[in-house]
Amino acid sequence: MRFCPHSRKCGAPHFPGWGYTKIRDALWGLKHDIARSTVASILEEAGIEPAPERSRNRTWKQFLESHWGSLYACDFFTVETLGAFGAVRYLVFFVMELKTQKVHFAGVRIAPNDAWMKQMARNLLDCCRGFLRNATHLIHDRDPLFSKAWRSTLGDEGVKCIPIPRRSPNCNPHAERFVRSIRNGCLNHFVILGERHLRHLLGEYVVHYNTERFHQGFGGQLITEQDEPGNDNGVSDVVRRRERLGGVLNFYHRNAA
């Protein structure tokens, strides 16, 4: 009896609640006549706990895999800009859909407060255009800005907040990796002149990230494919470059012939 060797990649279930009898019945459906006691022996030999313990002791990775289709993450990062009287620090609030790694900048503010955070939550939950309208779980750290009132606003719309343990950024790795990407790929190349300039940089980068950047996590593919103009299904031999921010961000592509 063999299982799919790519099951961990393709999201195959790990049977968190399946007992010996249910596994035996599923195997019968696959034309494998096997006793319940044999299933128990195989699981014990593989170090897999019985169903009750398995359900109680789920790992963080198993939680992510089971909620992958509607799981989102959010975080803040700080950016210093040059103001009229010196440096000004802004906090940038962003949200990421983990399945696609598509990113949305929710807001920029010098000193976010609870009222502003609740308004950001309402914007994200808008039934037509809200980035979190299809979310069921949202991962975040334990920053005081993620207050009880903010969590309640999300919870009232069916989004369960999942705070990660303290000092454990590895529990929110995709968001942490995005912060490094935008700093190295964009923000570190500029002297940022105020909030308007910062918003322009963020807007250009998120379009590039979501539609023009090739992602190693997706096998070197784009998050969102773009339709290029053309008259037929052929591809031109001419390689074109689309640049943003004066050439800091570049996208090379071929138009349809």
Short mmCIF file of C-alpha atoms in Angstrom, two decimals:
data_model
loop_
_atom_site.label_atom_id
_atom_site.label_comp_id
_atom_site.label_asym_id
_atom_site.label_seq_id
_atom_site.Cartn_x
_atom_site.Cartn_y
_atom_site.Cartn_z
CA MET A 1 0.00 0.00 0.00
CA ARG A 2 1.45 3.35 -1.07
CA PHE A 3 0.50 6.95 -0.41
CA CYS A 4 1.07 9.96 -2.63
CA PRO A 5 4.75 10.97 -2.21
CA HIS A 6 3.77 14.60 -2.71
CA SER A 7 0.94 14.58 -0.16
CA ARG A 8 2.56 17.24 2.03
CA LYS A 9 2.94 19.55 -0.95
CA CYS A 10 -0.49 19.06 -2.47
CA GLY A 11 -2.32 19.50 0.82
CA ALA A 12 -3.52 15.90 1.31
CA PRO A 13 -5.17 15.43 4.72
CA HIS A 14 -3.23 13.96 7.62
CA PHE A 15 -6.36 12.31 9.09
CA PRO A 16 -6.34 14.37 12.33
CA GLY A 17 -9.66 12.89 13.53
CA TRP A 18 -9.68 9.49 11.83
CA GLY A 19 -9.81 6.52 14.17
CA TYR A 20 -8.80 2.94 13.43
CA THR A 21 -12.26 1.97 12.16
CA LYS A 22 -12.61 4.93 9.80
CA ILE A 23 -9.16 4.30 8.33
CA ARG A 24 -10.01 0.61 7.89
CA ASP A 25 -13.28 1.50 6.13
CA ALA A 26 -11.49 3.95 3.82
CA LEU A 27 -8.98 1.23 2.91
CA TRP A 28 -11.83 -1.18 2.19
CA GLY A 29 -13.11 1.42 -0.27
CA LEU A 30 -9.71 1.23 -1.98
CA LYS A 31 -9.99 -2.59 -2.16
CA HIS A 32 -7.54 -3.22 0.70
CA ASP A 33 -8.93 -5.81 3.12
CA ILE A 34 -7.22 -4.98 6.40
CA ALA A 35 -8.18 -5.51 10.04
CA ARG A 36 -8.69 -2.73 12.56
CA SER A 37 -5.94 -4.14 14.78
CA THR A 38 -3.54 -4.05 11.83
CA VAL A 39 -4.28 -0.35 11.33
CA ALA A 40 -3.54 0.25 15.01
CA SER A 41 -0.23 -1.61 14.75
CA ILE A 42 0.84 0.31 11.63
CA LEU A 43 0.06 3.68 13.23
CA GLU A 44 1.87 2.73 16.44
CA GLU A 45 4.91 1.61 14.49
CA ALA A 46 4.91 4.92 12.58
CA GLY A 47 4.69 6.89 15.84
CA ILE A 48 1.20 8.24 15.08
CA GLU A 49 -1.02 8.68 18.12
CA PRO A 50 -4.64 7.45 18.36
CA ALA A 51 -7.31 9.85 17.09
CA PRO A 52 -8.20 11.59 20.42
CA GLU A 53 -4.57 12.44 21.23
CA ARG A 54 -3.89 13.32 17.59
CA SER A 55 -6.67 15.91 17.58
CA ARG A 56 -5.50 17.50 20.85
CA ASN A 57 -1.82 17.63 19.89
CA ARG A 58 -2.01 19.19 16.44
CA THR A 59 1.10 21.02 15.36
CA TRP A 60 1.23 24.59 14.08
CA LYS A 61 2.09 23.27 10.61
CA GLN A 62 -0.98 21.03 10.61
CA PHE A 63 -3.16 23.98 11.63
CA LEU A 64 -1.79 26.05 8.73
CA GLU A 65 -2.36 23.26 6.21
CA SER A 66 -5.95 22.60 7.29
CA HIS A 67 -6.94 26.30 7.08
CA TRP A 68 -4.72 27.23 4.15
CA GLY A 69 -7.52 28.24 1.77
CA SER A 70 -8.89 31.00 4.01
CA LEU A 71 -5.91 31.84 6.22
CA TYR A 72 -4.46 35.35 6.30
CA ALA A 73 -1.68 37.08 8.24
CA CYS A 74 -1.05 40.70 9.17
CA ASP A 75 1.76 42.74 10.66
CA PHE A 76 3.30 46.20 11.00
CA PHE A 77 6.68 47.49 9.95
CA THR A 78 8.21 50.90 10.55
CA VAL A 79 9.57 53.32 7.95
CA GLU A 80 11.45 56.54 8.68
CA THR A 81 10.82 59.47 6.35
CA LEU A 82 12.47 62.88 6.09
CA GLY A 83 10.18 65.62 7.35
CA ALA A 84 10.53 69.40 7.64
CA PHE A 85 11.90 69.12 11.19
CA GLY A 86 13.78 65.83 10.96
CA ALA A 87 12.97 62.15 10.74
CA VAL A 88 9.38 60.99 11.09
CA ARG A 89 8.53 57.35 11.77
CA TYR A 90 5.47 55.81 10.14
CA LEU A 91 3.89 52.45 10.84
CA VAL A 92 2.71 50.51 7.81
CA PHE A 93 -0.07 47.97 8.35
CA PHE A 94 -0.36 45.18 5.77
CA VAL A 95 -2.29 41.94 5.30
CA MET A 96 -1.28 38.83 3.33
CA GLU A 97 -3.33 35.97 1.93
CA LEU A 98 -1.12 32.98 2.75
CA LYS A 99 -2.36 30.65 0.01
CA THR A 100 -1.39 33.05 -2.79
CA GLN A 101 0.94 35.34 -0.76
CA LYS A 102 -0.89 38.30 -2.28
CA VAL A 103 -0.33 41.44 -0.19
CA HIS A 104 -2.58 44.41 0.60
CA PHE A 105 -1.46 47.60 2.37
CA ALA A 106 -4.25 48.45 4.79
CA GLY A 107 -2.97 51.76 6.11
CA VAL A 108 -0.11 54.10 7.01
CA ARG A 109 -0.08 56.21 10.18
CA ILE A 110 2.38 57.91 12.52
CA ALA A 111 0.62 56.87 15.72
CA PRO A 112 -2.11 54.25 15.20
CA ASN A 113 -4.76 54.06 17.90
CA ASP A 114 -7.65 51.78 18.69
CA ALA A 115 -10.21 53.80 16.73
CA TRP A 116 -7.99 53.78 13.62
CA MET A 117 -7.39 50.04 13.93
CA LYS A 118 -11.12 49.31 14.15
CA GLN A 119 -11.70 51.42 11.03
CA MET A 120 -8.98 49.46 9.20
CA ALA A 121 -10.75 46.25 10.24
CA ARG A 122 -14.06 47.51 8.88
CA ASN A 123 -12.38 48.45 5.60
CA LEU A 124 -10.80 45.00 5.30
CA LEU A 125 -14.15 43.33 5.96
CA ASP A 126 -16.12 45.26 3.33
CA CYS A 127 -18.40 42.76 1.61
CA CYS A 128 -17.49 43.93 -1.90
CA ARG A 129 -13.83 44.97 -1.87
CA GLY A 130 -12.52 44.07 1.57
CA PHE A 131 -9.29 42.06 1.46
CA LEU A 132 -10.47 39.86 4.37
CA ARG A 133 -13.99 39.23 3.09
CA ASN A 134 -13.18 35.54 2.44
CA ALA A 135 -10.98 35.00 5.51
CA THR A 136 -11.80 32.70 8.41
CA HIS A 137 -8.54 33.00 10.42
CA LEU A 138 -6.05 35.86 10.79
CA ILE A 139 -2.56 35.36 12.26
CA HIS A 140 -0.94 38.29 14.07
CA ASP A 141 1.59 38.95 16.82
CA ARG A 142 0.83 40.27 20.29
CA ASP A 143 1.32 43.95 19.55
CA PRO A 144 -1.01 46.02 21.80
CA LEU A 145 -2.49 47.59 18.65
CA PHE A 146 -4.22 44.26 18.02
CA SER A 147 -6.57 45.06 20.87
CA LYS A 148 -9.61 43.24 22.19
CA ALA A 149 -11.91 45.73 20.43
CA TRP A 150 -10.09 45.17 17.13
CA ARG A 151 -10.34 41.39 17.52
CA SER A 152 -14.03 41.69 18.37
CA THR A 153 -14.67 43.72 15.22
CA LEU A 154 -13.15 40.93 13.15
CA GLY A 155 -14.82 38.19 15.17
CA ASP A 156 -18.26 39.70 14.64
CA GLU A 157 -17.76 39.06 10.91
CA GLY A 158 -16.55 35.49 11.36
CA VAL A 159 -12.77 36.08 11.29
CA LYS A 160 -11.01 34.34 14.18
CA CYS A 161 -7.79 36.01 15.32
CA ILE A 162 -4.84 33.70 16.05
CA PRO A 163 -2.15 35.48 18.12
CA ILE A 164 1.25 33.83 17.86
CA PRO A 165 3.40 33.22 20.97
CA ARG A 166 5.59 36.06 22.17
CA ARG A 167 9.01 36.44 20.57
CA SER A 168 8.25 33.83 17.91
CA PRO A 169 8.39 35.52 14.49
CA ASN A 170 8.87 32.10 12.89
CA CYS A 171 5.17 31.49 13.53
CA ASN A 172 4.39 34.25 11.02
CA PRO A 173 7.20 33.62 8.49
CA HIS A 174 5.48 34.78 5.29
CA ALA A 175 4.74 38.22 6.70
CA GLU A 176 8.27 38.51 8.12
CA ARG A 177 9.74 37.53 4.76
CA PHE A 178 7.66 40.14 2.97
CA VAL A 179 8.98 42.91 5.23
CA ARG A 180 12.54 41.91 4.33
CA SER A 181 11.64 41.81 0.64
CA ILE A 182 10.15 45.30 0.52
CA ARG A 183 13.04 46.79 2.49
CA ASN A 184 15.75 45.18 0.35
CA GLY A 185 13.93 45.53 -2.93
CA CYS A 186 12.50 49.01 -2.56
CA LEU A 187 12.57 51.14 0.58
CA ASN A 188 16.31 50.92 1.26
CA HIS A 189 16.99 52.50 -2.16
CA PHE A 190 15.27 55.80 -1.36
CA VAL A 191 15.39 58.82 0.89
CA ILE A 192 11.67 58.93 1.61
CA LEU A 193 10.28 62.46 1.61
CA GLY A 194 7.12 62.33 3.68
CA GLU A 195 3.93 60.29 3.77
CA ARG A 196 2.86 60.99 0.19
CA HIS A 197 6.19 59.71 -1.16
CA LEU A 198 5.98 56.66 1.12
CA ARG A 199 2.48 55.82 -0.11
CA HIS A 200 3.66 56.09 -3.71
CA LEU A 201 6.53 53.68 -3.06
CA LEU A 202 4.26 51.21 -1.27
CA GLY A 203 1.69 51.34 -4.05
CA GLU A 204 4.24 50.70 -6.79
CA TYR A 205 5.90 47.89 -4.89
CA VAL A 206 2.70 46.02 -4.06
CA VAL A 207 1.64 46.05 -7.73
CA HIS A 208 5.09 44.76 -8.69
CA TYR A 209 5.01 42.13 -5.91
CA ASN A 210 1.53 40.85 -6.74
CA THR A 211 1.76 40.87 -10.54
CA GLU A 212 5.36 41.21 -11.76
CA ARG A 213 7.66 39.51 -9.27
CA PHE A 214 8.67 35.88 -9.81
CA HIS A 215 8.36 34.01 -6.50
CA GLN A 216 10.60 31.10 -5.57
CA GLY A 217 7.89 29.71 -3.32
CA PHE A 218 5.70 29.22 -6.41
CA GLY A 219 8.37 27.64 -8.56
CA GLY A 220 9.48 30.94 -10.08
CA GLN A 221 5.93 31.89 -11.13
CA LEU A 222 3.94 35.11 -10.78
CA ILE A 223 1.25 35.42 -8.12
CA THR A 224 -1.17 36.94 -10.64
CA GLU A 225 -0.74 36.37 -14.36
CA GLN A 226 -1.28 39.44 -16.54
CA ASP A 227 -2.97 39.42 -19.92
CA GLU A 228 -0.65 40.94 -22.49
CA PRO A 229 -2.06 42.61 -25.63
CA GLY A 230 -1.85 40.69 -28.88
CA ASN A 231 -3.72 39.56 -31.97
CA ASP A 232 -3.30 35.78 -31.72
CA ASN A 233 -1.94 33.05 -29.52
CA GLY A 234 1.67 33.45 -30.64
CA VAL A 235 4.44 35.05 -28.60
CA SER A 236 6.69 37.82 -29.84
CA ASP A 237 10.48 37.37 -29.93
CA VAL A 238 10.89 40.90 -28.60
CA VAL A 239 11.66 41.07 -24.86
CA ARG A 240 10.20 44.15 -23.21
CA ARG A 241 10.97 45.75 -19.88
CA ARG A 242 8.41 47.38 -17.62
CA GLU A 243 10.13 49.54 -15.04
CA ARG A 244 8.85 51.16 -11.88
CA LEU A 245 10.40 53.73 -9.56
CA GLY A 246 13.05 54.77 -12.05
CA GLY A 247 14.23 51.24 -12.77
CA VAL A 248 14.52 50.00 -9.16
CA LEU A 249 11.77 47.50 -9.99
CA ASN A 250 11.81 45.77 -13.37
CA PHE A 251 9.64 43.19 -15.11
CA TYR A 252 10.80 41.49 -18.30
CA HIS A 253 8.19 39.91 -20.55
CA ARG A 254 7.18 39.12 -24.12
CA ASN A 255 3.98 40.47 -25.60
CA ALA A 256 1.70 38.26 -27.63
CA ALA A 257 2.68 38.33 -31.29
#
